[in-house]
CSV table of C-alpha atoms and ligand atoms in Angstrom, one decimal:
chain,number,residue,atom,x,y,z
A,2,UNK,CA,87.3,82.9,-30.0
A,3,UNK,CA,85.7,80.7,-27.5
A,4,UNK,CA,87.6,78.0,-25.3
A,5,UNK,CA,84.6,76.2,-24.9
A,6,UNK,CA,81.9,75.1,-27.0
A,7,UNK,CA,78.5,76.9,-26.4
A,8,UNK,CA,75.4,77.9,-28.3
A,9,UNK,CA,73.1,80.9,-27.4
A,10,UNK,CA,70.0,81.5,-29.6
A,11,UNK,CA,69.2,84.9,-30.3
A,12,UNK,CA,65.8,85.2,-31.8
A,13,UNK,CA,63.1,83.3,-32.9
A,14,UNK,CA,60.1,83.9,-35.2
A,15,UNK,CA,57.7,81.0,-35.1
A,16,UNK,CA,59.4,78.0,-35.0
A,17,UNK,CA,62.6,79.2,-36.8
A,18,UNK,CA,65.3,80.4,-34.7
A,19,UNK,CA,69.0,82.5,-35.1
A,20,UNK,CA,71.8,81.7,-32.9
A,21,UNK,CA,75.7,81.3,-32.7
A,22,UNK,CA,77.4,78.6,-31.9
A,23,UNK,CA,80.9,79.4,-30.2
A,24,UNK,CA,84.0,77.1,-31.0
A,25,UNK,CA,87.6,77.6,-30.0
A,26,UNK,CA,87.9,77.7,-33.9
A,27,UNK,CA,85.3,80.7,-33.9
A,28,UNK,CA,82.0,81.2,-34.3
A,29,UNK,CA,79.1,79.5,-36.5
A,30,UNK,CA,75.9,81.2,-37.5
A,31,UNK,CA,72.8,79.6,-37.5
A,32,UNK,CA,70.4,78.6,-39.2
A,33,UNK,CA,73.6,77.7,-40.8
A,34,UNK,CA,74.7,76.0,-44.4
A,35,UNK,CA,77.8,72.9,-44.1
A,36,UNK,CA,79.4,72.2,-47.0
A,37,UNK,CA,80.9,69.1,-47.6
A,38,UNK,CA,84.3,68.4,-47.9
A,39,UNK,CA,84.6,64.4,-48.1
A,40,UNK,CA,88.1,63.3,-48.8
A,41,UNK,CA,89.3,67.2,-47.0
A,42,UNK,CA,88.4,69.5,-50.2
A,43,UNK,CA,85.2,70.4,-50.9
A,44,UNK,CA,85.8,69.5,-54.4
A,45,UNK,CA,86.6,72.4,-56.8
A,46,UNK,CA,87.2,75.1,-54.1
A,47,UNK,CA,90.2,76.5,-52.1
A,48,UNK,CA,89.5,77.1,-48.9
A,49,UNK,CA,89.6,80.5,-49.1
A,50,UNK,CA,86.9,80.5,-51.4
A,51,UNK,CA,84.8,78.2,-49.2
A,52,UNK,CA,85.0,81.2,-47.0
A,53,UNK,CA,84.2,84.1,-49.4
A,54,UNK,CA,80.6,82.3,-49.8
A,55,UNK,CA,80.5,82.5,-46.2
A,56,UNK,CA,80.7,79.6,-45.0
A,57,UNK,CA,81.5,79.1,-41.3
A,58,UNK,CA,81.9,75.6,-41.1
A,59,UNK,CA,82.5,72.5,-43.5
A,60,UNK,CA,81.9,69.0,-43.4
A,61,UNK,CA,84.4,65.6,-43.5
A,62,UNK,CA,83.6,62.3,-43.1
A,63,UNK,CA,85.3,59.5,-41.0
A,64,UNK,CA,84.9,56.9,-43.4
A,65,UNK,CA,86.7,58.2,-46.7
A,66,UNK,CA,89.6,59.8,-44.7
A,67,UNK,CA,89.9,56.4,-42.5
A,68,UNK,CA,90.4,55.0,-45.4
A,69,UNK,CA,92.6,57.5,-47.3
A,70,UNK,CA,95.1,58.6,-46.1
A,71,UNK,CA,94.2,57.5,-43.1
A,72,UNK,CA,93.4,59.7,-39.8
A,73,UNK,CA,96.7,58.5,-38.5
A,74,UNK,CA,98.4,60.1,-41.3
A,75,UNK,CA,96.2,63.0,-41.0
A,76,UNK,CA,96.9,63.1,-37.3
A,77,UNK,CA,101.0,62.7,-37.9
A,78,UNK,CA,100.7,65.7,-40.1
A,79,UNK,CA,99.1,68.0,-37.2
A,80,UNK,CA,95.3,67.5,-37.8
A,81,UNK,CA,92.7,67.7,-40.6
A,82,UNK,CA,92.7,71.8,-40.0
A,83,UNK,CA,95.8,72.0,-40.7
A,84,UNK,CA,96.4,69.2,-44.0
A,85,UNK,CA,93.3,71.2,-45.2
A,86,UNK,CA,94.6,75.0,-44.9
A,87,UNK,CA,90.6,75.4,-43.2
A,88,UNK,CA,91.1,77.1,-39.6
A,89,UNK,CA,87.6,77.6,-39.0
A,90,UNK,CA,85.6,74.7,-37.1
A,91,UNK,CA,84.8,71.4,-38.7
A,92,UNK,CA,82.0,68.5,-38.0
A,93,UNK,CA,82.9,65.1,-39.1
A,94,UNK,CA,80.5,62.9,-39.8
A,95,UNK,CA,80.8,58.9,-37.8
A,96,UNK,CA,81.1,56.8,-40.4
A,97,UNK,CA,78.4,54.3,-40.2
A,98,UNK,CA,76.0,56.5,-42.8
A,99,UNK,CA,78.8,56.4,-45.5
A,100,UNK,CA,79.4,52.4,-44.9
A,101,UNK,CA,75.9,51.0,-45.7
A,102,UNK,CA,75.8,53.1,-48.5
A,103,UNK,CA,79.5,53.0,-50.3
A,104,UNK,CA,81.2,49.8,-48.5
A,105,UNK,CA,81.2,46.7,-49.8
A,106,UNK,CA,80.8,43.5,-48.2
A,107,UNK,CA,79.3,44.9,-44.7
A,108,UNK,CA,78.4,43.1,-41.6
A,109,UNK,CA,76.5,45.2,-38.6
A,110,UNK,CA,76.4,43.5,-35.8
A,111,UNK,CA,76.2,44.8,-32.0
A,112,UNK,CA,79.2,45.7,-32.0
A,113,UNK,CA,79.8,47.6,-35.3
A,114,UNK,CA,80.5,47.0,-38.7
A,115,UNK,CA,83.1,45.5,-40.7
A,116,UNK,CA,83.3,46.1,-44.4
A,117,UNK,CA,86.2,46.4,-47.4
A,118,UNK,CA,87.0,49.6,-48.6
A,119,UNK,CA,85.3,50.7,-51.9
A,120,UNK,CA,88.5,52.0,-52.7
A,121,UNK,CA,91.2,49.0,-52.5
A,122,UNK,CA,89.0,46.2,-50.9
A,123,UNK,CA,90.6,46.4,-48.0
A,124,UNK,CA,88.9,44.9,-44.5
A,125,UNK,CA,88.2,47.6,-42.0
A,126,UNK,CA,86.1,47.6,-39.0
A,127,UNK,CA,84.1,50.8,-37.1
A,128,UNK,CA,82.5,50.6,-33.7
A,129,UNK,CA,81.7,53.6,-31.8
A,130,UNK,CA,85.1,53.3,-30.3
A,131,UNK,CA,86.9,53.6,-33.9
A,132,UNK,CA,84.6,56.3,-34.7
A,133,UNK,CA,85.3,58.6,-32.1
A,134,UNK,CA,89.1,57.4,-31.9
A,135,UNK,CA,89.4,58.5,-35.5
A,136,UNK,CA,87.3,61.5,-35.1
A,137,UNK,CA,89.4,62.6,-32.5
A,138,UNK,CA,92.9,62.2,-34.6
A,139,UNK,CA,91.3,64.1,-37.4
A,140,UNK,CA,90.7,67.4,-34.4
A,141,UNK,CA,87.5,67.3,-35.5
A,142,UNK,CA,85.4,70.4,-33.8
A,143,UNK,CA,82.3,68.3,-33.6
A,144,UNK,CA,82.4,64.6,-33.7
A,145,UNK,CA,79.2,62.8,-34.8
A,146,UNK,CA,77.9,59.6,-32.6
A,147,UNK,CA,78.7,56.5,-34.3
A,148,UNK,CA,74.9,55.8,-35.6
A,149,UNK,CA,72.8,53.2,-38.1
A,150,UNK,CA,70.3,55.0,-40.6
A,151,UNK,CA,68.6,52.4,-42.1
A,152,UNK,CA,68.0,51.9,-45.3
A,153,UNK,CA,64.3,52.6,-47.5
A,154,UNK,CA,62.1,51.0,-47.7
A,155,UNK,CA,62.3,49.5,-44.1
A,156,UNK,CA,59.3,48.2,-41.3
A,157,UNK,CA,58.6,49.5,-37.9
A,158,UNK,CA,60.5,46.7,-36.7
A,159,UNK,CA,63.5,47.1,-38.5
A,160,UNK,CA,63.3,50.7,-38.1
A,161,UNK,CA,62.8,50.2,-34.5
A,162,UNK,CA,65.4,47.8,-34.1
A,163,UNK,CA,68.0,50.1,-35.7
A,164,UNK,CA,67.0,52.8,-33.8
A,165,UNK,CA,67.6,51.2,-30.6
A,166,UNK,CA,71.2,49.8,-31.9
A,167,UNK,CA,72.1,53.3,-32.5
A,168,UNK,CA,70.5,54.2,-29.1
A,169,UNK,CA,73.4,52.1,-27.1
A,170,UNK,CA,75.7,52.8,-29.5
A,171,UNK,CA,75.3,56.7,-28.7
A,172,UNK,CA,76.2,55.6,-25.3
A,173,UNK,CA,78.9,54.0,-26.1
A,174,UNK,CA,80.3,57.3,-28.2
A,175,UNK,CA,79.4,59.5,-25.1
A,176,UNK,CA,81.6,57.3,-23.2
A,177,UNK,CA,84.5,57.0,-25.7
A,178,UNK,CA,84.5,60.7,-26.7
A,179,UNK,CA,85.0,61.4,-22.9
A,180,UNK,CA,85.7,65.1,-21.4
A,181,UNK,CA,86.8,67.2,-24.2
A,182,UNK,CA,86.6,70.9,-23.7
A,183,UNK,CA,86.3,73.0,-26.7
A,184,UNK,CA,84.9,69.8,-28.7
A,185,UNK,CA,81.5,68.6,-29.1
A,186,UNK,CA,79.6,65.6,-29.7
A,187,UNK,CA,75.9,65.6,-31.2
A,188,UNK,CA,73.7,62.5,-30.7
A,189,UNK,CA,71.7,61.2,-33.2
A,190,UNK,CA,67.8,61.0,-33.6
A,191,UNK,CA,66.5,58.2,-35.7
A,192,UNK,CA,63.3,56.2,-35.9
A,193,UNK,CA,62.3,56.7,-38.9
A,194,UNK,CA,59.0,58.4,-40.4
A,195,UNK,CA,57.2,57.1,-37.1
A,196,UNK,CA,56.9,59.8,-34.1
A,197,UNK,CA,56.9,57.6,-31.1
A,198,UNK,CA,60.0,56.0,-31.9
A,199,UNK,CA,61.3,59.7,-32.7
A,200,UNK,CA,59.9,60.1,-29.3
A,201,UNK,CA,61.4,57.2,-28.1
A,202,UNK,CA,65.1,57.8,-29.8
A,203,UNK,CA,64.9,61.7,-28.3
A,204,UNK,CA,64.1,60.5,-24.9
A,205,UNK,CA,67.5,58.0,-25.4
A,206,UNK,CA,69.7,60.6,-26.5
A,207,UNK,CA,68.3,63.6,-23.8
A,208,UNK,CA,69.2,60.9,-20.8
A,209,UNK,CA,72.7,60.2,-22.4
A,210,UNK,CA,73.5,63.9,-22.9
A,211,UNK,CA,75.3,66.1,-25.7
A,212,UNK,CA,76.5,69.0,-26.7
A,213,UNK,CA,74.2,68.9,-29.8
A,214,UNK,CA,71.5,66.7,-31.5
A,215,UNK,CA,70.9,65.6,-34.9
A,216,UNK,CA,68.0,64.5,-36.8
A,217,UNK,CA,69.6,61.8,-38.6
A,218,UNK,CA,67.3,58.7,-40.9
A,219,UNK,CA,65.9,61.9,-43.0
A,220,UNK,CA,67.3,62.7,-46.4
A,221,UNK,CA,67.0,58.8,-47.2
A,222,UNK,CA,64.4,58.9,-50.5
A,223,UNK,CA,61.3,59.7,-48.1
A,224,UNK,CA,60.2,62.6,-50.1
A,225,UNK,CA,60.1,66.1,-48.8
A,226,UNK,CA,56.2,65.9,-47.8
A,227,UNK,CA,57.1,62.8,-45.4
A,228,UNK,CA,60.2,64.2,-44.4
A,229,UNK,CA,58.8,67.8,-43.2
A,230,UNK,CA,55.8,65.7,-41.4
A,231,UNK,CA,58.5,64.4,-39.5
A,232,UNK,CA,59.7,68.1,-38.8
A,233,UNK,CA,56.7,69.2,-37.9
A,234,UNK,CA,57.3,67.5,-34.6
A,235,UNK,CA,60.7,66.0,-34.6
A,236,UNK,CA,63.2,68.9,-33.7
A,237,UNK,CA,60.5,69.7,-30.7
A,238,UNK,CA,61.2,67.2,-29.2
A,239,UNK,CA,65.1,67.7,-29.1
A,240,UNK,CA,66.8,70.3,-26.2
A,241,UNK,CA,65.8,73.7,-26.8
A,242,UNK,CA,69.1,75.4,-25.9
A,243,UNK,CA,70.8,72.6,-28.3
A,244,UNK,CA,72.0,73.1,-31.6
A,245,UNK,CA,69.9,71.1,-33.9
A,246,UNK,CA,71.1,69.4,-37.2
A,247,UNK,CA,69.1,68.0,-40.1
A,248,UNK,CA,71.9,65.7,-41.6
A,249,UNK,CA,71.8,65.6,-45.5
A,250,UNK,CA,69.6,68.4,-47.0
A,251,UNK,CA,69.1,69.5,-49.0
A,252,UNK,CA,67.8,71.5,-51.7
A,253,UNK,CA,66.9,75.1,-51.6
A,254,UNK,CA,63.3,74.6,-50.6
A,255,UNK,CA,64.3,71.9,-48.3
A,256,UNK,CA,66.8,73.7,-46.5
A,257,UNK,CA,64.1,76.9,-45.8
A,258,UNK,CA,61.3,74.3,-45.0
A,259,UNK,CA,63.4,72.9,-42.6
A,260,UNK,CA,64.4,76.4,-40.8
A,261,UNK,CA,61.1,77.1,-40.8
A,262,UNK,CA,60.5,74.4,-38.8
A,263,UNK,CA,63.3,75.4,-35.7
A,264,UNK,CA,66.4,73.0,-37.4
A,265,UNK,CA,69.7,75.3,-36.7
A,266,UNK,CA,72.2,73.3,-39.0
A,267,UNK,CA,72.6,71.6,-41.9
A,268,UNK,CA,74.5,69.8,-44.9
A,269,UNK,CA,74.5,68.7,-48.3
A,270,UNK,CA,76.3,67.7,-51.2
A,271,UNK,CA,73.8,68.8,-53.7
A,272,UNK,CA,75.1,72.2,-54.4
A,273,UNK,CA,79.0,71.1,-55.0
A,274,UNK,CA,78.0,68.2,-57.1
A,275,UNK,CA,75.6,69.7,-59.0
A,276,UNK,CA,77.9,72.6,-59.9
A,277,UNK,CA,79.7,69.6,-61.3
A,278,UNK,CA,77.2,68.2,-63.3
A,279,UNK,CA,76.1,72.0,-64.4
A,280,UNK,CA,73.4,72.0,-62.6
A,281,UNK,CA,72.9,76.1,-60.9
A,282,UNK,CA,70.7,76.9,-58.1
A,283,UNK,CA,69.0,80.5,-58.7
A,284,UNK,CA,66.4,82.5,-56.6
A,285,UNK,CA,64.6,82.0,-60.1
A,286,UNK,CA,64.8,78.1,-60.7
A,287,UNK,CA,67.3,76.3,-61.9
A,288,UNK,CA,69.6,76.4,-64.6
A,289,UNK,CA,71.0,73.5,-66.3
A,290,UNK,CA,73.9,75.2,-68.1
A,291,UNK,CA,74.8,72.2,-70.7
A,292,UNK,CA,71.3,73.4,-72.1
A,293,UNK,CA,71.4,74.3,-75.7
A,294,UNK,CA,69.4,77.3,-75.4
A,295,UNK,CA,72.6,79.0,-73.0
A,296,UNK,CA,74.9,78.8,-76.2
A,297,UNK,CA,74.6,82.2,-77.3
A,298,UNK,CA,73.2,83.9,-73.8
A,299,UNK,CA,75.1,87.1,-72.6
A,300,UNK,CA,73.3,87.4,-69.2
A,301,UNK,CA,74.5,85.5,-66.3
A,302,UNK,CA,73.5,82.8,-64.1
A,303,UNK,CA,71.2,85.4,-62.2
A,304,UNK,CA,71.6,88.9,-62.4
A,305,UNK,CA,70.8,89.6,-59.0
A,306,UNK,CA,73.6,87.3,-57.3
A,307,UNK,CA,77.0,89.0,-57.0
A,308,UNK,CA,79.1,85.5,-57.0
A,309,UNK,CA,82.3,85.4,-59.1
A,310,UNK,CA,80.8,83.3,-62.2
A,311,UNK,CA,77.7,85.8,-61.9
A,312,UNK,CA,79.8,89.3,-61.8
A,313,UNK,CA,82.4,88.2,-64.6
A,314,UNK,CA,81.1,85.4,-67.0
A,315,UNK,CA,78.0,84.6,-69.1
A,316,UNK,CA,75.8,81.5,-69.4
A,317,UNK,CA,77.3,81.3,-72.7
A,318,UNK,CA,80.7,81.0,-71.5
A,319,UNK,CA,79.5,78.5,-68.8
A,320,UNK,CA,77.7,76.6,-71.5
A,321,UNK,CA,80.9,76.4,-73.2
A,322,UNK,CA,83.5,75.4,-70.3
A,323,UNK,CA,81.0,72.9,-69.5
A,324,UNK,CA,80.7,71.3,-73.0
A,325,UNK,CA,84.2,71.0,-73.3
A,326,UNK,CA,84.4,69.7,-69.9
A,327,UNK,CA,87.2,72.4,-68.5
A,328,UNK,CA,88.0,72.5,-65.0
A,329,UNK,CA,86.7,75.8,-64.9
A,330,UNK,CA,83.1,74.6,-64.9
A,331,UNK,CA,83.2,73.3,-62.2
A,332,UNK,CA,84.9,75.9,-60.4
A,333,UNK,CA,82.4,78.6,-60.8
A,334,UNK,CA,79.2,76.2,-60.8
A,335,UNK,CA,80.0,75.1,-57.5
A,336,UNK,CA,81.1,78.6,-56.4
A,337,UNK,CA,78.2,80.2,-57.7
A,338,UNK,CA,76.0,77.4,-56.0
A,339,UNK,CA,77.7,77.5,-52.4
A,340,UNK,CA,77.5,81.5,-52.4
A,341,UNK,CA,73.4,81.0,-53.2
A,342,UNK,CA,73.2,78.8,-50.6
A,343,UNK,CA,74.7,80.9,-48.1
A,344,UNK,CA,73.0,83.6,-49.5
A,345,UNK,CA,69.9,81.7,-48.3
A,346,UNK,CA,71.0,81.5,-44.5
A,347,UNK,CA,72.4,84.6,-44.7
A,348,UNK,CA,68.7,85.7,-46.0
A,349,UNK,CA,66.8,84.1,-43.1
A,350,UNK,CA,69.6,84.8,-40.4
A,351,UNK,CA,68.5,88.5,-40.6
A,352,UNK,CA,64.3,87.4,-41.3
A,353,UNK,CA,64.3,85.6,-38.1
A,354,UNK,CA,66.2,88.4,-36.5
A,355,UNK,CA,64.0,90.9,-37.4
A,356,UNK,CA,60.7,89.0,-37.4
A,357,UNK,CA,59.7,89.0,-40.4
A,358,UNK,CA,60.5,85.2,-41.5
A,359,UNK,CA,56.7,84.6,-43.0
A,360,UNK,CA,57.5,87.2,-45.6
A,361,UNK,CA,61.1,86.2,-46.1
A,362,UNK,CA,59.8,82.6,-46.8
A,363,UNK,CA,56.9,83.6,-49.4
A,364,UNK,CA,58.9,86.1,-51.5
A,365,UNK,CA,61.6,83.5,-51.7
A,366,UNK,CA,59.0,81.2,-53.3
A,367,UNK,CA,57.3,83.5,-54.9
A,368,UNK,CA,60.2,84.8,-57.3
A,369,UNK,CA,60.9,80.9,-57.8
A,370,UNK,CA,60.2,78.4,-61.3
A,371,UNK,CA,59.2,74.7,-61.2
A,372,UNK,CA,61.6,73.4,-63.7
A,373,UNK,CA,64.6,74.8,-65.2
A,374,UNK,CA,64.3,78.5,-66.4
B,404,APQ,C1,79.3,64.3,-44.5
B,404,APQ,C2,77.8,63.8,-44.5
B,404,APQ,C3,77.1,64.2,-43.3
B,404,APQ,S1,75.4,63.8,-43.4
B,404,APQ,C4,75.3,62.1,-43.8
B,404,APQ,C5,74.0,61.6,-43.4
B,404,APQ,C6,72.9,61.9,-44.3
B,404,APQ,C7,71.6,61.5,-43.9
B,404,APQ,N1,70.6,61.8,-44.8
B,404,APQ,C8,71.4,60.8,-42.8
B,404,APQ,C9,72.4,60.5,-41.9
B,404,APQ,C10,72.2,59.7,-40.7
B,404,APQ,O1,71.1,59.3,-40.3
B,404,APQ,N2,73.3,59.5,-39.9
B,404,APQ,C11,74.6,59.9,-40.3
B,404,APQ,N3,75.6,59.7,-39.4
B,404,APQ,N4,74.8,60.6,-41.4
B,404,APQ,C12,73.7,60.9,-42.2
């Protein structure tokens, strides 16, 4: 274990790079997969078997657990680590992101955003302050700058204007989060699809100073072609010796396109909710287990993966839990879908490593369907 936060990169092939990222909670590996854990469960799996799909580090978010049960509560009860049985490090994301798009009744204005909970209706307000006050109760690992992402489809001037309101308020987290050792704060890069205010907004966030960056404003319904032209320059022009996180993808391909292109971190709630909606991610394709044609199929998910649903159940019995809608589905789904994912990282960790990340990338499309198999 490390008292202080630190990140040391230890190859790179290209543009992708390996690294570790040292927490007093231990280490993270990266290119590294975060699952998400919203309201403090990353929904259908213990903790423990977060871990077994080797993950490192998991996700909550500031504005669910603001608003149930509260990061007061959380903070009474010794800490979101602890009300969440998950020792190992956790990011928590600021809030703002989750407002625009689940609040109701919003108002931004310089100063932050006030809103009623989608929950009860109930007023709150966030400002950079708030944000890092409540990230800070929760014992989060590392806190997230209190940022705007706005909205498709949106003009330069908009997109622009937002950019620049999340500019000052990253100053004003830095300034809130204070000296914290063994916890880090990432700024966040917006701007858009449009590289000089990416330039712009990495300039901003390089003069303020952090522990991390992310490359937030992606993810948004751009499309993956737009959102990897913006890779193809925007995590360049972010710190070298920085962690850097793409906030919100993605899929499989995403996620490798991404690495490819030197991003060390990210998240997304696509494999845990489509495990949900029976929806598995395979090194073949996809399988969409509520399929008729999986009704009477012995084999499993994917022969090749050595998950529990894979190892002990068929598609036939997935079919089945899933079209009677028992917990179990989504149980394994989402296990099954988590350990793939980390299989993935896991996969290009040791490419990258070894210098051979080209070939790692075009056998792992290669072996891959279009649609569903
Ligand atoms: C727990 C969820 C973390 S990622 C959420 C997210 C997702 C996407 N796609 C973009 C952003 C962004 O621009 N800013 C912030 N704070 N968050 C974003």
């Amino acid at each position: 274990m490390s008292a202080a936060f630190s990140f040391a990169l230890t190859a790179t092939d290209g543009a992708a790079r390996s690294g570790v990222i040292s927490t007093p909670r231990g280490e993270i590996r990266t290119p590294a997969f975060m699952p998400v854990g919203t309201a403090a469960t990353v929904k259908a799996m213990m903790p423990e078997s977060v871990r077994a799909t080797g993950a490192d580090i998991l996700l909550g978010n500031t504005y669910h657990l603001m608003l149930r049960p509260t990061a007061e509560r959380i903070a009474r009860l010794g800490g979101l680590h602890r009300f969440m049985n998950w020792e190992r490090p956790i990011l928590t994301d600021s809030g703002g992101f989750q407002v625009m798009s689940l609040a109701e009744l919003r108002k931004l204005t310089e100063e932050g955003v006030t809103f009623r909970s989608h929950i009860d209706g109930s007023r709150h307000r966030l400002t950079p302050e708030r944000s890092m006050e409540i990230q800070k109760l929760l014992g989060s690992d590392i806190v997230m700058c209190f940022d705007e992402c706005p909205a498709l489809p949106a003009d330069d001037k908009r997109v622009a204007e937002s950019m620049r309101l999340s500019m000052r308020w990253a100053a004003r987290s830095k300034e809130a989060f204070g000296d914290r050792p063994g916890h880090a704060l990432f700024g966040i890069q917006q701007g858009g699809v449009t590289q000089e205010l990416r330039a712009e907004s990495a300039e901003a966030l390089r003069a303020i100073g952090f522990d991390g960056y992310a490359i937030g404003g992606l993810a948004v319904g751009e499309g993956q072609e737009a959102m990897f032209g913006v890779l193809d320059y925007a995590p360049g022009m972010l710190p070298e010796d920085k962690p850097r996180y793409l906030m919100g993808v993605g899929k499989p391909d995403d996620i490798v396109g991404a690495v490819a292109r030197g991003v060390d971190m990210m998240d997304c709630v696509l494999p845990s909710r489509s495990g949900r909606t029976g929806q598995a991610f395979t090194r073949r394709g996809t399988v969409n287990i509520k399929n008729a044609r999986h009704a009477n199929d012995p084999r499993p998910l994917d022969e090749d993966c050595t998950c529990p649903a894979c190892r002990n159940y068929s598609r036939a019995y997935l079919h089945h839990v899933f079209r009677a809608q028992e917990i179990i589905s989504s149980m394994l789904l989402t296990w099954h879908n988590l350990h793939y994912f980390q299989e993935i990282m896991g996969g290009m960790r040791a490419a990258i490593a070894e210098g051979r990340f080209a070939a790692w990338q075009a056998a792992f499309h290669a072996g891959r369907a279009e649609g569903d198999i």
